[in-house]
Coordinates of C-alpha atoms in Angstrom, one line a residue:
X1 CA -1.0 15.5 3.6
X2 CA 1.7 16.7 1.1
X3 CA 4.9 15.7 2.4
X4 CA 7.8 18.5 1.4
X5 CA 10.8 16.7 -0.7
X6 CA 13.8 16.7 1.1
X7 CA 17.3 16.2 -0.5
X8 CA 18.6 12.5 0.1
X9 CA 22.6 13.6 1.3
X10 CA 21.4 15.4 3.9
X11 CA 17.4 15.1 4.8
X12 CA 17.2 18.9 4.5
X13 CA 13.8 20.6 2.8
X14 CA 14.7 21.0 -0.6
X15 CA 12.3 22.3 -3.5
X16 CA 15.2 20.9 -5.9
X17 CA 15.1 17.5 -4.8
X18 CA 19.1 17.4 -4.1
X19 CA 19.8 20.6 -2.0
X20 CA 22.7 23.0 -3.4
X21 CA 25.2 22.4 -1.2
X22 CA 25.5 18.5 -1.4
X23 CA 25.3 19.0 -5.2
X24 CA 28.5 20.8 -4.7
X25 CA 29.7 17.9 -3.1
X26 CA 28.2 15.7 -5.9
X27 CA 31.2 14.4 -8.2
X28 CA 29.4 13.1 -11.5
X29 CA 31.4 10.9 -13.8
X30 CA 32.5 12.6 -17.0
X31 CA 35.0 11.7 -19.8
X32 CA 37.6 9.6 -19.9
X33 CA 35.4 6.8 -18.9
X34 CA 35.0 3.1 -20.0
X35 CA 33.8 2.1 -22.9
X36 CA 31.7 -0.3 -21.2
X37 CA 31.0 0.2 -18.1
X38 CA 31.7 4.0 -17.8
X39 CA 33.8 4.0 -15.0
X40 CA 36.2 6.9 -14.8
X41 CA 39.4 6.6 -16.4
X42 CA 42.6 8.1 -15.7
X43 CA 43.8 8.5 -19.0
X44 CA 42.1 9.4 -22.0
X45 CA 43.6 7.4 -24.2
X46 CA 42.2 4.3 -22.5
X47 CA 39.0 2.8 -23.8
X48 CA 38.3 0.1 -20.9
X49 CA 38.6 -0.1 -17.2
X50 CA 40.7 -2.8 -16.0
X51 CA 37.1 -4.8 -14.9
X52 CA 36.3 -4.7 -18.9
X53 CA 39.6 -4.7 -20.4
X54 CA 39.5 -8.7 -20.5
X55 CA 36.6 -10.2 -20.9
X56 CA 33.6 -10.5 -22.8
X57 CA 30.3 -8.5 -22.2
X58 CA 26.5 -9.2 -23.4
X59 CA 26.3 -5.7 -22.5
X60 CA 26.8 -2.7 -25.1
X61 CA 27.3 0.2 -22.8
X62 CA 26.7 1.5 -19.7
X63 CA 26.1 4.9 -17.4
X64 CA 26.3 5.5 -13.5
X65 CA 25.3 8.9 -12.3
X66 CA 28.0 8.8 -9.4
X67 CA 30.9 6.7 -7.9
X68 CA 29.8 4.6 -5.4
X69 CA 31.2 6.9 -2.3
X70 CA 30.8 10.2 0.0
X71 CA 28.1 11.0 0.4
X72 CA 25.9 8.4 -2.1
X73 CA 26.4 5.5 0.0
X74 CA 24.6 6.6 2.8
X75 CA 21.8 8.1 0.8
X76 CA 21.4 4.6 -1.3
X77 CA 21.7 2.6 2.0
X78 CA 18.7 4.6 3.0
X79 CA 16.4 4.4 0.3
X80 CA 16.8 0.9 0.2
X81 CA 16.9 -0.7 3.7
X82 CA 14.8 2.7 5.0
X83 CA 11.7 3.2 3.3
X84 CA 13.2 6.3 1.5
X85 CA 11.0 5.1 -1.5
X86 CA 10.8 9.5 -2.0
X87 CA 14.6 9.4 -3.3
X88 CA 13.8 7.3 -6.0
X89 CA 11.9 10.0 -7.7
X90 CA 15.6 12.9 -7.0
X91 CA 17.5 9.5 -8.5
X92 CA 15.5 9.1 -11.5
X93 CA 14.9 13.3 -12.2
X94 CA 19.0 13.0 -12.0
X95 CA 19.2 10.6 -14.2
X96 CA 16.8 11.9 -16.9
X97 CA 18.5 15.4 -16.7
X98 CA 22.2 13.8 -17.0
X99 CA 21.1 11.1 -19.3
X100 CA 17.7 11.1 -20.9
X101 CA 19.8 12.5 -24.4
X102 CA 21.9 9.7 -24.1
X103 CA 18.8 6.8 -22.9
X104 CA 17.1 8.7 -26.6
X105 CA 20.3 8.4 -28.4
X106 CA 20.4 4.5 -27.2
X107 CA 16.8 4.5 -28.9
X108 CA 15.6 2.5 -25.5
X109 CA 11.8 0.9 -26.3
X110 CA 11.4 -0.7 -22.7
X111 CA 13.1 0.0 -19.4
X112 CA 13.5 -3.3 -17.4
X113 CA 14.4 -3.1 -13.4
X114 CA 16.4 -5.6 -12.2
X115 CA 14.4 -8.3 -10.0
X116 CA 14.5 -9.1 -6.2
X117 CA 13.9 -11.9 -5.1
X118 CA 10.0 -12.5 -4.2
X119 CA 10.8 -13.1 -0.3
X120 CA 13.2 -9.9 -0.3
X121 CA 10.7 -7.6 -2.0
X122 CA 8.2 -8.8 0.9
X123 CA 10.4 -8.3 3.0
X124 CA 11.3 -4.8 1.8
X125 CA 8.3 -3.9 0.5
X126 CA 9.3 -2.9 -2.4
X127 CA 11.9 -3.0 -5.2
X128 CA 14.1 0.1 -5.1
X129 CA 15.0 -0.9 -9.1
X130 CA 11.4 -0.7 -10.0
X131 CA 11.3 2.5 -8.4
X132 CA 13.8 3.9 -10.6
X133 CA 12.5 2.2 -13.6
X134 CA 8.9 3.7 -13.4
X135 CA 10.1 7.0 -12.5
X136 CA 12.4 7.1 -15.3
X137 CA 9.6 6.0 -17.8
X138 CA 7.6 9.0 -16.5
X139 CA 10.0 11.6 -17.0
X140 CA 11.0 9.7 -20.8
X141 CA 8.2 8.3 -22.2
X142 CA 9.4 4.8 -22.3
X143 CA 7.9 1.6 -20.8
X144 CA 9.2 0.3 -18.0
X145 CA 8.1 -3.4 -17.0
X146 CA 8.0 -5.4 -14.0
X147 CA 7.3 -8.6 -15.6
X148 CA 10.2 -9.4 -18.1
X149 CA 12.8 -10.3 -15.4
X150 CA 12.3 -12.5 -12.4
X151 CA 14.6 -13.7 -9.6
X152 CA 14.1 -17.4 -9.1
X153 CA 16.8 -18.2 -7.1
X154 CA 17.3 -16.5 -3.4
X155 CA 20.7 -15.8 -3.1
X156 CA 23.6 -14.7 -1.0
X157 CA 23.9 -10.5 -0.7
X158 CA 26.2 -9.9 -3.3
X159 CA 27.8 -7.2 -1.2
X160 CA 28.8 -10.0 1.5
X161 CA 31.1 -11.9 -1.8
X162 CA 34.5 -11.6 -3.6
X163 CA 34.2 -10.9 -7.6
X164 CA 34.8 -14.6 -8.3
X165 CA 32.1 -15.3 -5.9
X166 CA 29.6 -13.0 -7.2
X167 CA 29.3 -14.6 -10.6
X168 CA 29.0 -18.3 -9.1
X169 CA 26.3 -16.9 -6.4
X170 CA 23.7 -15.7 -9.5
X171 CA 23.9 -18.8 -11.1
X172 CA 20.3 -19.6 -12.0
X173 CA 19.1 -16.7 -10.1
X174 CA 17.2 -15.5 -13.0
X175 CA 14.9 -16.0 -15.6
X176 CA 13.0 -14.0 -18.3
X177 CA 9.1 -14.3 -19.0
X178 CA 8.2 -16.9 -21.2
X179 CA 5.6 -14.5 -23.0
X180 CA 7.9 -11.4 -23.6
X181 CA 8.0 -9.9 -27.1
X182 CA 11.7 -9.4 -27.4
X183 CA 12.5 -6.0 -28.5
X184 CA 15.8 -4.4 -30.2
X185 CA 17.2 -1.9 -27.0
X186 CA 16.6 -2.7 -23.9
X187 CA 17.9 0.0 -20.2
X188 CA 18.4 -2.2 -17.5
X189 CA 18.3 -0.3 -14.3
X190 CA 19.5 -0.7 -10.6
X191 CA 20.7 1.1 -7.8
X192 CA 24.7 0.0 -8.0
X193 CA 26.9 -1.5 -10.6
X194 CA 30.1 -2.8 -8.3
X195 CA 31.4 -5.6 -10.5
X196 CA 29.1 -6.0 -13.2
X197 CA 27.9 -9.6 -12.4
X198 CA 24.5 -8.9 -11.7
X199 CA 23.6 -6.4 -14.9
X200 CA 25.9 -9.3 -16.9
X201 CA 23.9 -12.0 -15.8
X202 CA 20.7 -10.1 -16.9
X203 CA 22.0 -9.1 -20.1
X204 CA 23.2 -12.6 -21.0
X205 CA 19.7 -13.9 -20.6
X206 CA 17.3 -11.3 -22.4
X207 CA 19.5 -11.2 -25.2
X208 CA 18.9 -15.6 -25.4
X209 CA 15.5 -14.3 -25.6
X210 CA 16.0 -12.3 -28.5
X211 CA 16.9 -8.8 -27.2
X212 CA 19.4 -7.1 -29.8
X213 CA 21.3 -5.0 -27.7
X214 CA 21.5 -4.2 -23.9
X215 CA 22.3 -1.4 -21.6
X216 CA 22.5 -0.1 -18.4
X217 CA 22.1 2.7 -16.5
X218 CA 22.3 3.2 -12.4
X219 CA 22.8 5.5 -9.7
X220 CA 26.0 4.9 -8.4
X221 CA 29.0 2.4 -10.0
X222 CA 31.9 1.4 -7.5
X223 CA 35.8 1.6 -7.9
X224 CA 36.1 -1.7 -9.9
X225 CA 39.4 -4.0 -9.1

């Protein structure tokens, strides 16, 4: 059976993958934004949100489709925690139509997904990051791989944790393959980029392992401090 697509805001039948009146209701993030982390800023003669403003980053730059609120929370929630494994592909087509000149511009060679834990994946069933991640090299062209990054460590939801908790919780929580060929750009890709601990972690650790310069690119990025 072919199951019709149906637009992830509202579960309506939709051809388009995002229906036409939730992408009215859709606000993307345009200039001013950080630097860094491409939050929206309210001036445009800022270059950093206050998140980035002060400390150091082993990322170079990075893009969220969204802010993390009506109506994307629901529709993540769901394609996480529900099985919605069919809003990855509207997620990723998003993201290649808002971003695939900027992902070229990058001159991305490998698209990594950021790792559950083994007993969460199970769990799950799957990893709503590698979803992303091979839909997106479909649509681009680029590799995506599953077996740079692993999650070691099982740790605490992040979402349960303060910002000074988050960093301490992913201590150890990762590692890279042993028998990666390090390239020059690397896209890391996730669902949500709330305070930058988790992509930062990652970074920090594929560029040990010689990758030159990182980024990052996800569907929805939250309101920062």
């Amino acid at each position: 059976m072919i199951y019709p697509s149906v637009c992830p805001f509202c579960g309506e039948i939709s051809k388009e993958g995002i229906c036409r009146d939730c992408r009215k209701k859709l606000v993307y993030i345009r200039e001013p934004r950080c630097m860094r982390c491409g939050k929206p800023l309210d001036k445009a003669e800022e270059e950093y949100c206050a998140d980035c403003r002060d400390r150091a980053s082993s990322v170079v730059q990075g893009r969220s489709l969204w802010l993390h609120r009506d109506p994307v929370p629901r529709a993540v929630y769901w394609f996480k925690y529900h099985n919605r494994r069919s809003y990855g592909t509207v997620f990723a087509r998003e993201m290649e139509r808002v971003y695939g000149g900027w992902i070229r511009a990058c001159g991305i060679e490998v698209i990594l997904p950021v790792p559950l834990h083994p007993s969460r994946k199970r769990k799950r069933g799957f990893n709503q990051a590698e979803i992303l991640a091979r839909e997106l090299s479909g649509l681009t062209g680029i590799p995506a791989r599953a077996d740079v990054l692993y999650r070691i460590k099982k740790t605490r939801p992040q979402k349960m944790l303060g910002p000074g908790e988050r960093s301490a919780n992913l201590k150890g929580a990762f590692a890279v393959a042993a028998s990666w060929k390090p390239c020059r750009n690397v896209l890391l890709v996730d669902d949500i980029y709330t305070t930058g601990s988790t992509v930062e972690r990652c970074a920090s650790l594929l560029k040990k392992a010689g990758a030159e310069n990182v980024w990052f690119l996800t569907i929805s990025i939250g309101q920062g401090i």
